Short mmCIF file of C-alpha atoms and ligand atoms in Angstrom, two decimals:
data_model
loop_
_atom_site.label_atom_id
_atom_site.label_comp_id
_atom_site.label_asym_id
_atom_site.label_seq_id
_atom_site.Cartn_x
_atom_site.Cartn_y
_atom_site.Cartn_z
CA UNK A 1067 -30.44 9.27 10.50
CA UNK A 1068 -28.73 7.03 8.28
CA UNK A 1069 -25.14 5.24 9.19
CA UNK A 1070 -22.46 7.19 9.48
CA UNK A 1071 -19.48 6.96 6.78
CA UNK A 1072 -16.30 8.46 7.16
CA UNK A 1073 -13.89 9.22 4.30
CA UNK A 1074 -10.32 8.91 5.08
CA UNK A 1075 -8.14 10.67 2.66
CA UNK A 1076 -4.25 10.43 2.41
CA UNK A 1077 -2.63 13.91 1.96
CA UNK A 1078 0.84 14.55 1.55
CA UNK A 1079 1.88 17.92 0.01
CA UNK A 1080 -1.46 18.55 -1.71
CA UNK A 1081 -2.44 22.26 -0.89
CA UNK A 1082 -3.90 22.39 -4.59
CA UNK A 1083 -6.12 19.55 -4.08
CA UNK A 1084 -7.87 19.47 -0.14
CA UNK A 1085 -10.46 22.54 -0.93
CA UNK A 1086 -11.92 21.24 -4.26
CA UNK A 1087 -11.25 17.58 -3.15
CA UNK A 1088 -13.63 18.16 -0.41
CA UNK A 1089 -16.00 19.83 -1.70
CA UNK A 1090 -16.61 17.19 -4.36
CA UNK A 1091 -16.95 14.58 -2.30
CA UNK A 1092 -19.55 16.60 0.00
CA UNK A 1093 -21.18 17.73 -2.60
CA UNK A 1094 -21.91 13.82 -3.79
CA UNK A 1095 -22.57 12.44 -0.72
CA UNK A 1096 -25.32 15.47 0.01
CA UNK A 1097 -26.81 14.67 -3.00
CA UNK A 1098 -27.07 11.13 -2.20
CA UNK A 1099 -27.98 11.47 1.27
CA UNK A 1100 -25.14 10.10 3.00
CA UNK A 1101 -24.23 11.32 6.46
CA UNK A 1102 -20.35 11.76 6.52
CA UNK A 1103 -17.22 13.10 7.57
CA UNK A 1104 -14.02 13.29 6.09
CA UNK A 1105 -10.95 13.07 7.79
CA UNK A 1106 -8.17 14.69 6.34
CA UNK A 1107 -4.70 12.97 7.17
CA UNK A 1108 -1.77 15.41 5.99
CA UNK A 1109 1.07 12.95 6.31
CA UNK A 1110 3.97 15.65 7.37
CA UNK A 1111 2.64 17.73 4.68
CA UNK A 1112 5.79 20.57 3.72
CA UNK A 1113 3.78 22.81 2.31
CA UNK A 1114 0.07 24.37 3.49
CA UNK A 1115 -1.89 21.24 3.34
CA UNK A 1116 -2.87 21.47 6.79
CA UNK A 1117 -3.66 25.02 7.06
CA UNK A 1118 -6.07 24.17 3.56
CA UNK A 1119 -7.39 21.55 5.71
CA UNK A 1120 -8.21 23.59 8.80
CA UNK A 1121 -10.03 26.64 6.25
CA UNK A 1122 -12.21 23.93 5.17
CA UNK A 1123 -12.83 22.53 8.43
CA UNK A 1124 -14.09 25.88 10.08
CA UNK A 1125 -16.10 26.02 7.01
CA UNK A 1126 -17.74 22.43 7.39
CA UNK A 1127 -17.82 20.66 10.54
CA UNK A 1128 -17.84 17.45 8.80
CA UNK A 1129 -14.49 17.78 7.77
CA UNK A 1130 -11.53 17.20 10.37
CA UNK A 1131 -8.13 16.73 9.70
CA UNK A 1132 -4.84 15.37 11.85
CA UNK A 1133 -1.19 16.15 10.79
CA UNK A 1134 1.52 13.66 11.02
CA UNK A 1135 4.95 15.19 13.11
CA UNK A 1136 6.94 13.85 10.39
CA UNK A 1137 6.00 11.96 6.82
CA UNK A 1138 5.09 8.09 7.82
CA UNK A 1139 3.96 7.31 4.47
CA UNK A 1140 0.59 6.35 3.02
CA UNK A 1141 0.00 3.60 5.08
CA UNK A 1142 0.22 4.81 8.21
CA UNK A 1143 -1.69 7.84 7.08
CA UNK A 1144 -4.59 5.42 6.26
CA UNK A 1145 -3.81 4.02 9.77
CA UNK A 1146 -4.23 7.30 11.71
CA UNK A 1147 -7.46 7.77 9.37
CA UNK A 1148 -9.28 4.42 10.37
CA UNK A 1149 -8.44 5.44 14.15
CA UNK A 1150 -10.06 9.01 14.35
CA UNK A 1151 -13.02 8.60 12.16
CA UNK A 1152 -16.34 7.37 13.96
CA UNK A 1153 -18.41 6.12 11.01
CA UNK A 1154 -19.94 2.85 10.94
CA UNK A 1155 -17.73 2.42 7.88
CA UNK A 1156 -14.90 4.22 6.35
CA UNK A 1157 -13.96 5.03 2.74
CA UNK A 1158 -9.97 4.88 1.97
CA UNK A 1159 -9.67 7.71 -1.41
CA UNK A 1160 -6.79 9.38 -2.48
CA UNK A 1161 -6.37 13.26 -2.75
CA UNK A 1162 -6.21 13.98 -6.13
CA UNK A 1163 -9.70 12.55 -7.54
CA UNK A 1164 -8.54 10.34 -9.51
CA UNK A 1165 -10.46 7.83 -7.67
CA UNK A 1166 -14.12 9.25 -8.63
CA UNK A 1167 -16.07 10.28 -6.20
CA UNK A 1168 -18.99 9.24 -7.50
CA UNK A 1169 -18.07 5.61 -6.90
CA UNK A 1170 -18.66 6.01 -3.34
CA UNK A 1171 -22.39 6.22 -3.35
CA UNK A 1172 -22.54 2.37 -5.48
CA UNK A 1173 -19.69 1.32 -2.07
CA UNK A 1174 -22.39 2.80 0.02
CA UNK A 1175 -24.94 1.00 -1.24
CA UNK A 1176 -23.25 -2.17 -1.39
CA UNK A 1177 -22.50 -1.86 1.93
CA UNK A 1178 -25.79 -1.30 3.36
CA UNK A 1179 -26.48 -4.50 1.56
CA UNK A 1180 -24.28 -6.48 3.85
CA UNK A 1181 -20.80 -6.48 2.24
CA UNK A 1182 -18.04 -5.33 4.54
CA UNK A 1183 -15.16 -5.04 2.23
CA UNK A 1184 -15.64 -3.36 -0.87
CA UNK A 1185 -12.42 -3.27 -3.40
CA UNK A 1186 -12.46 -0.70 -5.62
CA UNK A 1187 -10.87 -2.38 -8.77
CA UNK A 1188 -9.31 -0.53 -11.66
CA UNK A 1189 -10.96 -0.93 -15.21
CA UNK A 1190 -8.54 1.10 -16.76
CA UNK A 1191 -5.22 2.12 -15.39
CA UNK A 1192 -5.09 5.89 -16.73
CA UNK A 1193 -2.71 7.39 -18.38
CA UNK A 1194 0.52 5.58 -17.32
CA UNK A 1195 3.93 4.86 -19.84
CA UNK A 1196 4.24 1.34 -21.21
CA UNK A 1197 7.47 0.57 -18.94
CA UNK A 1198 5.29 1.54 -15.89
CA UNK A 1199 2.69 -0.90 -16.87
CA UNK A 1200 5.24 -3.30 -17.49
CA UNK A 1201 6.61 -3.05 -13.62
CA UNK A 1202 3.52 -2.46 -12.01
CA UNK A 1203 2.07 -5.82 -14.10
CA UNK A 1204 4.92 -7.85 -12.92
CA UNK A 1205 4.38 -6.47 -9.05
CA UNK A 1206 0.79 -7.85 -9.04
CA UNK A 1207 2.26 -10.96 -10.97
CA UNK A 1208 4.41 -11.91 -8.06
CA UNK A 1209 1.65 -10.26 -5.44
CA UNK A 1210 -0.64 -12.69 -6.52
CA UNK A 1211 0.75 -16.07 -7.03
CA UNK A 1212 2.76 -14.91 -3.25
CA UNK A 1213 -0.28 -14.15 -1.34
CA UNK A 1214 -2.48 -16.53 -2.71
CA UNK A 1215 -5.08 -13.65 -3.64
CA UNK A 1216 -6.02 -12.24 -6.94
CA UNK A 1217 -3.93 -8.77 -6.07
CA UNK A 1218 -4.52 -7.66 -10.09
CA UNK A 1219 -5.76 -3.93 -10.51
CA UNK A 1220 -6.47 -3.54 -6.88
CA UNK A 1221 -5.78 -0.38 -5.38
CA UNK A 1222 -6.31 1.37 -1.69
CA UNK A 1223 -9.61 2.82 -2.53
CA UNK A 1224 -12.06 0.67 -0.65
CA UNK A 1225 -14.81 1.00 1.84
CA UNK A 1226 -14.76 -1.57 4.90
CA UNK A 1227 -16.53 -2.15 7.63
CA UNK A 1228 -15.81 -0.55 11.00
CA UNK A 1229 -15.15 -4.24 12.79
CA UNK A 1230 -13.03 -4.41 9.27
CA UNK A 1231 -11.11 -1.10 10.64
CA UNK A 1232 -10.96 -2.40 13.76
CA UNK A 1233 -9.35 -5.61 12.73
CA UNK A 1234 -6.86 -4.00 10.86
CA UNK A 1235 -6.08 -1.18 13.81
CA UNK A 1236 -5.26 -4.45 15.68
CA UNK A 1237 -2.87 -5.90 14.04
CA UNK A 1238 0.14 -6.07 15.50
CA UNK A 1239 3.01 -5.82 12.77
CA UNK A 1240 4.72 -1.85 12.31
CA UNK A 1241 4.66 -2.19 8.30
CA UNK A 1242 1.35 -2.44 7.03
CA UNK A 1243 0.15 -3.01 3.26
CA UNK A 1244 -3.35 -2.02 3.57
CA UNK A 1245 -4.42 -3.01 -0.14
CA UNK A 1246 -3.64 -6.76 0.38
CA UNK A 1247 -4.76 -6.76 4.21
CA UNK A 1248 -8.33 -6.38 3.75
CA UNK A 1249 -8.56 -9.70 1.84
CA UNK A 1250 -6.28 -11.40 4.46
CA UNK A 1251 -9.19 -11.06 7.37
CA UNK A 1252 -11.62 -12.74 5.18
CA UNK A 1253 -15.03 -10.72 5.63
CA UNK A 1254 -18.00 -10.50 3.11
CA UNK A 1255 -16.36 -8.65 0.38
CA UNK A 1256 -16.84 -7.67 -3.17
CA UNK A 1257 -15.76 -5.84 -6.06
CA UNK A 1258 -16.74 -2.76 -8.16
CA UNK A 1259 -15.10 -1.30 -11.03
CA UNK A 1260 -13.86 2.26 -11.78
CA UNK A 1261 -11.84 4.31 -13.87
CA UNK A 1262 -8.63 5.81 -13.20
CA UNK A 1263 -8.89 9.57 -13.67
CA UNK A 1264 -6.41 11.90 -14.22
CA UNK A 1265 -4.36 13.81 -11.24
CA UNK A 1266 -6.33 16.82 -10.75
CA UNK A 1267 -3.49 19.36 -9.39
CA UNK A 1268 -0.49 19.28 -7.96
CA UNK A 1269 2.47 15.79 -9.08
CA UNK A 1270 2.56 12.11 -8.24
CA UNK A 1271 4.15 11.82 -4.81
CA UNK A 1272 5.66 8.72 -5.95
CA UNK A 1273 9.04 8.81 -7.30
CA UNK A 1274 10.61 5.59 -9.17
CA UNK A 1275 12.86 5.01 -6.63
CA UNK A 1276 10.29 4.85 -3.76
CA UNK A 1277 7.74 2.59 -5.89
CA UNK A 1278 10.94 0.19 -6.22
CA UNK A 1279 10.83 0.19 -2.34
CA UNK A 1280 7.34 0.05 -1.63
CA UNK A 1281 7.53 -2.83 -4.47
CA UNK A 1282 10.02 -5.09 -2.59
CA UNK A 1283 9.07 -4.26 0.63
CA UNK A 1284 5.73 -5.05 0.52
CA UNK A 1285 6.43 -8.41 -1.09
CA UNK A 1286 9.11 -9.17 1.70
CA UNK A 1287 6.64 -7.96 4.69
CA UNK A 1288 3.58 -10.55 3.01
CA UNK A 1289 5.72 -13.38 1.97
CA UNK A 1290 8.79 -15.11 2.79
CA UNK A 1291 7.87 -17.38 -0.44
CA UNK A 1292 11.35 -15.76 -1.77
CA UNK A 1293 13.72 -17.43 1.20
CA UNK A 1294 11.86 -20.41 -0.25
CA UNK A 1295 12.89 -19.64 -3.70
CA UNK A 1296 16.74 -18.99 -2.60
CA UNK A 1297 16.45 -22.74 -1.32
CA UNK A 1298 15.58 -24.35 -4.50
CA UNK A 1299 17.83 -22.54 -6.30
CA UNK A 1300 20.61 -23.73 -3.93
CA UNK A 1301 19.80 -27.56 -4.28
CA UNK A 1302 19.51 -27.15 -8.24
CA UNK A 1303 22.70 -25.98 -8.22
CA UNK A 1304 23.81 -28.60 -5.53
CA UNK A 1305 22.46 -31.41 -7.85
CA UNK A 1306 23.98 -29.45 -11.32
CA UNK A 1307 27.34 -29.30 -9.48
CA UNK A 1308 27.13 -33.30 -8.07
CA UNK A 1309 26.80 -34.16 -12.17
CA UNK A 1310 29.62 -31.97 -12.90
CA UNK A 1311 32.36 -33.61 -10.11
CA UNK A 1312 31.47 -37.07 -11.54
CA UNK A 1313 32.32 -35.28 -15.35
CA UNK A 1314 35.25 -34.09 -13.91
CA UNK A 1315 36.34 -37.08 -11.78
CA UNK A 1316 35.85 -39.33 -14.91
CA UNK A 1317 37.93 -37.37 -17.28
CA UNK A 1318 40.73 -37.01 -14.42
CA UNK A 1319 40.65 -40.56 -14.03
CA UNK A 1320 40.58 -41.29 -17.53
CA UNK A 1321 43.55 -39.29 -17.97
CA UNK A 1322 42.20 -36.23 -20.52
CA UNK A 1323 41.45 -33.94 -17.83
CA UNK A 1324 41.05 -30.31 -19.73
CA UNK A 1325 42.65 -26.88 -18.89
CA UNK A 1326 38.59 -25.43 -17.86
CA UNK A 1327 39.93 -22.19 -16.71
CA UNK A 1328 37.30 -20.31 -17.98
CA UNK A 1329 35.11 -22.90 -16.58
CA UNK A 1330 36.31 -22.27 -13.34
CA UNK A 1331 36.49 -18.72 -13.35
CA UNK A 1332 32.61 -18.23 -14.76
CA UNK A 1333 31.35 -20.74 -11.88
CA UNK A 1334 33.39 -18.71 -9.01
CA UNK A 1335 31.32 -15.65 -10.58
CA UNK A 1336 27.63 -17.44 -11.09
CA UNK A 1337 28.38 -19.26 -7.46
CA UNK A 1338 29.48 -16.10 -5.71
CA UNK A 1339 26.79 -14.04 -7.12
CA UNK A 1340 23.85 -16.36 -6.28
CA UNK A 1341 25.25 -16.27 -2.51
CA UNK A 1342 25.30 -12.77 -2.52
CA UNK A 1343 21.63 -12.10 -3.67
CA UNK A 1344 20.54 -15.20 -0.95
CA UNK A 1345 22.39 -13.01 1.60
CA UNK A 1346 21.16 -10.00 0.60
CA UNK A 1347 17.57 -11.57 0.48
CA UNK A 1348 17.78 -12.83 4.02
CA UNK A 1349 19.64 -9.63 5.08
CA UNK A 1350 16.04 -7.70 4.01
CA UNK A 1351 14.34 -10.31 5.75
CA UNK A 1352 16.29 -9.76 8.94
CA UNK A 1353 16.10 -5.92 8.29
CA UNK A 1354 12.28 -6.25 8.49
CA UNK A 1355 11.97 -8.12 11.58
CA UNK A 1356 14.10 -5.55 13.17
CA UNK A 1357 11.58 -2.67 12.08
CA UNK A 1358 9.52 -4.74 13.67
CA UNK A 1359 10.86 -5.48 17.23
CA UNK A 1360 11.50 -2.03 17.66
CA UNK A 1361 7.75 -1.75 18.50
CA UNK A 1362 8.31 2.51 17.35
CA UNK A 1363 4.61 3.80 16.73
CA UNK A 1364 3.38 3.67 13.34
CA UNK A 1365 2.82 7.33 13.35
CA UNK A 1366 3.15 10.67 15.70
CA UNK A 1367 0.16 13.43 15.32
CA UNK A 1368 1.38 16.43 15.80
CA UNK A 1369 -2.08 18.90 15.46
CA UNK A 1370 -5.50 17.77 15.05
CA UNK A 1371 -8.53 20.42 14.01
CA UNK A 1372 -10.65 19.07 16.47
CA UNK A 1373 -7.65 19.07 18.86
CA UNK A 1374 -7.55 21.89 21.60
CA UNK A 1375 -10.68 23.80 23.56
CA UNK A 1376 -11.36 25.70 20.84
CA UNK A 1377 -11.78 23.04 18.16
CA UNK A 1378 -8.31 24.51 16.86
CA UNK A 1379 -4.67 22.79 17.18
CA UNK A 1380 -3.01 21.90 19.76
N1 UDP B 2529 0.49 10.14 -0.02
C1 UDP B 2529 0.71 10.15 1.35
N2 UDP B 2529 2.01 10.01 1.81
C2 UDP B 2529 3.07 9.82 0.97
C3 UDP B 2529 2.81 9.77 -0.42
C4 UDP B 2529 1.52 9.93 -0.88
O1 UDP B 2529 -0.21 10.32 2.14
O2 UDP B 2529 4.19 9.70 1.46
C5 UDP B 2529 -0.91 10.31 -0.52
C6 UDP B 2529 -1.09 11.40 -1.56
O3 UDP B 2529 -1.29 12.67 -0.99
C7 UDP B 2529 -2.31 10.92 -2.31
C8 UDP B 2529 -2.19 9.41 -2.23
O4 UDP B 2529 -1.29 9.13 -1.16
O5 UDP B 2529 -3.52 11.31 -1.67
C9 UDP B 2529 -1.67 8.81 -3.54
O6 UDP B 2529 -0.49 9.47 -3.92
P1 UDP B 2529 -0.19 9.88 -5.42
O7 UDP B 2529 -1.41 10.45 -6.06
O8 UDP B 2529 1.02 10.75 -5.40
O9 UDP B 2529 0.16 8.47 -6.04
P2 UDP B 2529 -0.23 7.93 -7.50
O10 UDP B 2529 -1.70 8.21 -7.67
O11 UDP B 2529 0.62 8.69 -8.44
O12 UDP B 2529 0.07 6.47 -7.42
MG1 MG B 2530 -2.61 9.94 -7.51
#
């Protein structure tokens, strides 16, 4: 018997997807010879996700599937994955395909080799809008220089290592960013390439709004490089303003003092605004490390297939 690999897939509101999506990835992994399981996480899934989940799960024992009381997010739903599977590694995918499949069995591989992190890395970013590409380019800009790791085109497919999962069920903090984690513990990791393919049913769960969010919050929760930031830009405009007084204490002095109402008024504006954004900076700040004294669970399962006597819900 070969080792164990569990595939942990992320499932909110995908009915469309969890029959076809499974039987893909079984259908791969027989053909390769991989022993696995798949663990289904519907992430307070509205519509019949879970019940699509349990069909398939009565139909395969391999599959199993929890369901969230509520919607956490992504990131606790790849939480809640990592800590019911029992491979000896674990396979992060998305729902919709449109990370192939296929990929898995080269992850597989690589990992019976010895690496323990394997990033899935996008070659091409799919069929996205130029403005999109724009934002999401920018993101990994300020992700990268930030954390110190080269954040470009990664993504949350990845296979790790079960002391990898185990790390990461560990850590303490509420907010997780699971794509920028696995390089923070350091283990034996590499790269491999795929495509982005197109969304095979069902819409993007991701509205603008939300990716603004994520965006921002998962820059706050990695970094506090930006308090650092507000800082400098307070002693520039400390030293700009010292310059300025002398200007100003010369020409009083000197008698030609001049009206600089406008003056006044635009520095008021540029002044008050830059405290504003500082405040509002260290208010997010503040607003994360409250999340995060609460100590509230990450997640709350509500049914599990495997759950009751009878292998059904509880
Ligand atoms: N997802 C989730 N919870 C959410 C939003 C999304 O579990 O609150 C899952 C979703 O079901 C999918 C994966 O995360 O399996 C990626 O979502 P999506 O395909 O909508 O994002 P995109 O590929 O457009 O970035
Ligand atoms: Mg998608």
């Amino acid at each position: 018997m070969g080792k164990l690999l569990s595939i942990v897939i992320p499932a909110y509101n995908e009915e469309a997807n969890i029959e076809n999506t499974a039987k893909t990835v079984l259908a791969i992994a027989d053909e390769a010879v991989i022993p696995c399981e798949i663990v289904f996480v519907s992430d307070g899934s509205k519509d019949d996700t879970f019940d699509k989940i349990k069909r398939v799960s009565r139909m395969d024992a391999r599959v199993r599937g929890i369901e969230f009381s509520r919607n956490f997010g992504k990131e606790a739903a790849i939480l809640a994955g990592l800590a019911t599977g029992n491979g000896d590694c674990f396979v992060v995918m998305d729902c919709d395909l449109q990370h192939p499949p296929q990929t898995i069995v080269e992850m597989y591989r690589l990992w019976l080799e010895g690496y323990e992190v394997i990033e899935g890395v996008k070659r091409s970013r799919g069929k996205e809008s130029g403005l999109y590409r724009k934002l999401s380019n920018l993101f990994y800009g300020v992700l990268t220089k930030l954390t110190g790791f080269n954040m470009h085109n990664t993504s949350d497919f990845k296979l790790i290592d079960k002391k990898v999962a185990q790390v990461l069920l560990q850590m303490p903090e509420r907010k997780t960013f699971f794509r920028a984690m696995t390089f923070w513990t350091g283990f034996k990791s590499c790269q491999i390439e795929y495509d982005v393919a197109q969304r095979v049913a069902g819409e993007t769960k991701w509205s603008s709004g939300a990716l603004i969010r994520y965006a921002v919050h998962n820059i706050i929760s990695f970094s506090s490089s930006p308090l650092t930031i507000v800082t400098y830009i307070g002693v520039i405009s400390l030293i700009v303003s010292f310059v300025l007084s002398i200007q100003t204490l010369v020409r009083w002095i000197s008698g030609s003092a001049i009206e600089g109402f406008t003056t006044v008024i635009l520095l008021l504006l540029i002044i008050g605004g830059c405290i504003l954004i500082g405040l509002g900076l260290i208010g997010q700040y503040i607003a994360a490390i409250y999340e995060e004294v609460k100590q509230r669970p990450r997640y709350i399962i509500s049914k599990d297939t495997h759950g009751g006597d009878n292998g059904e819900e509880r």
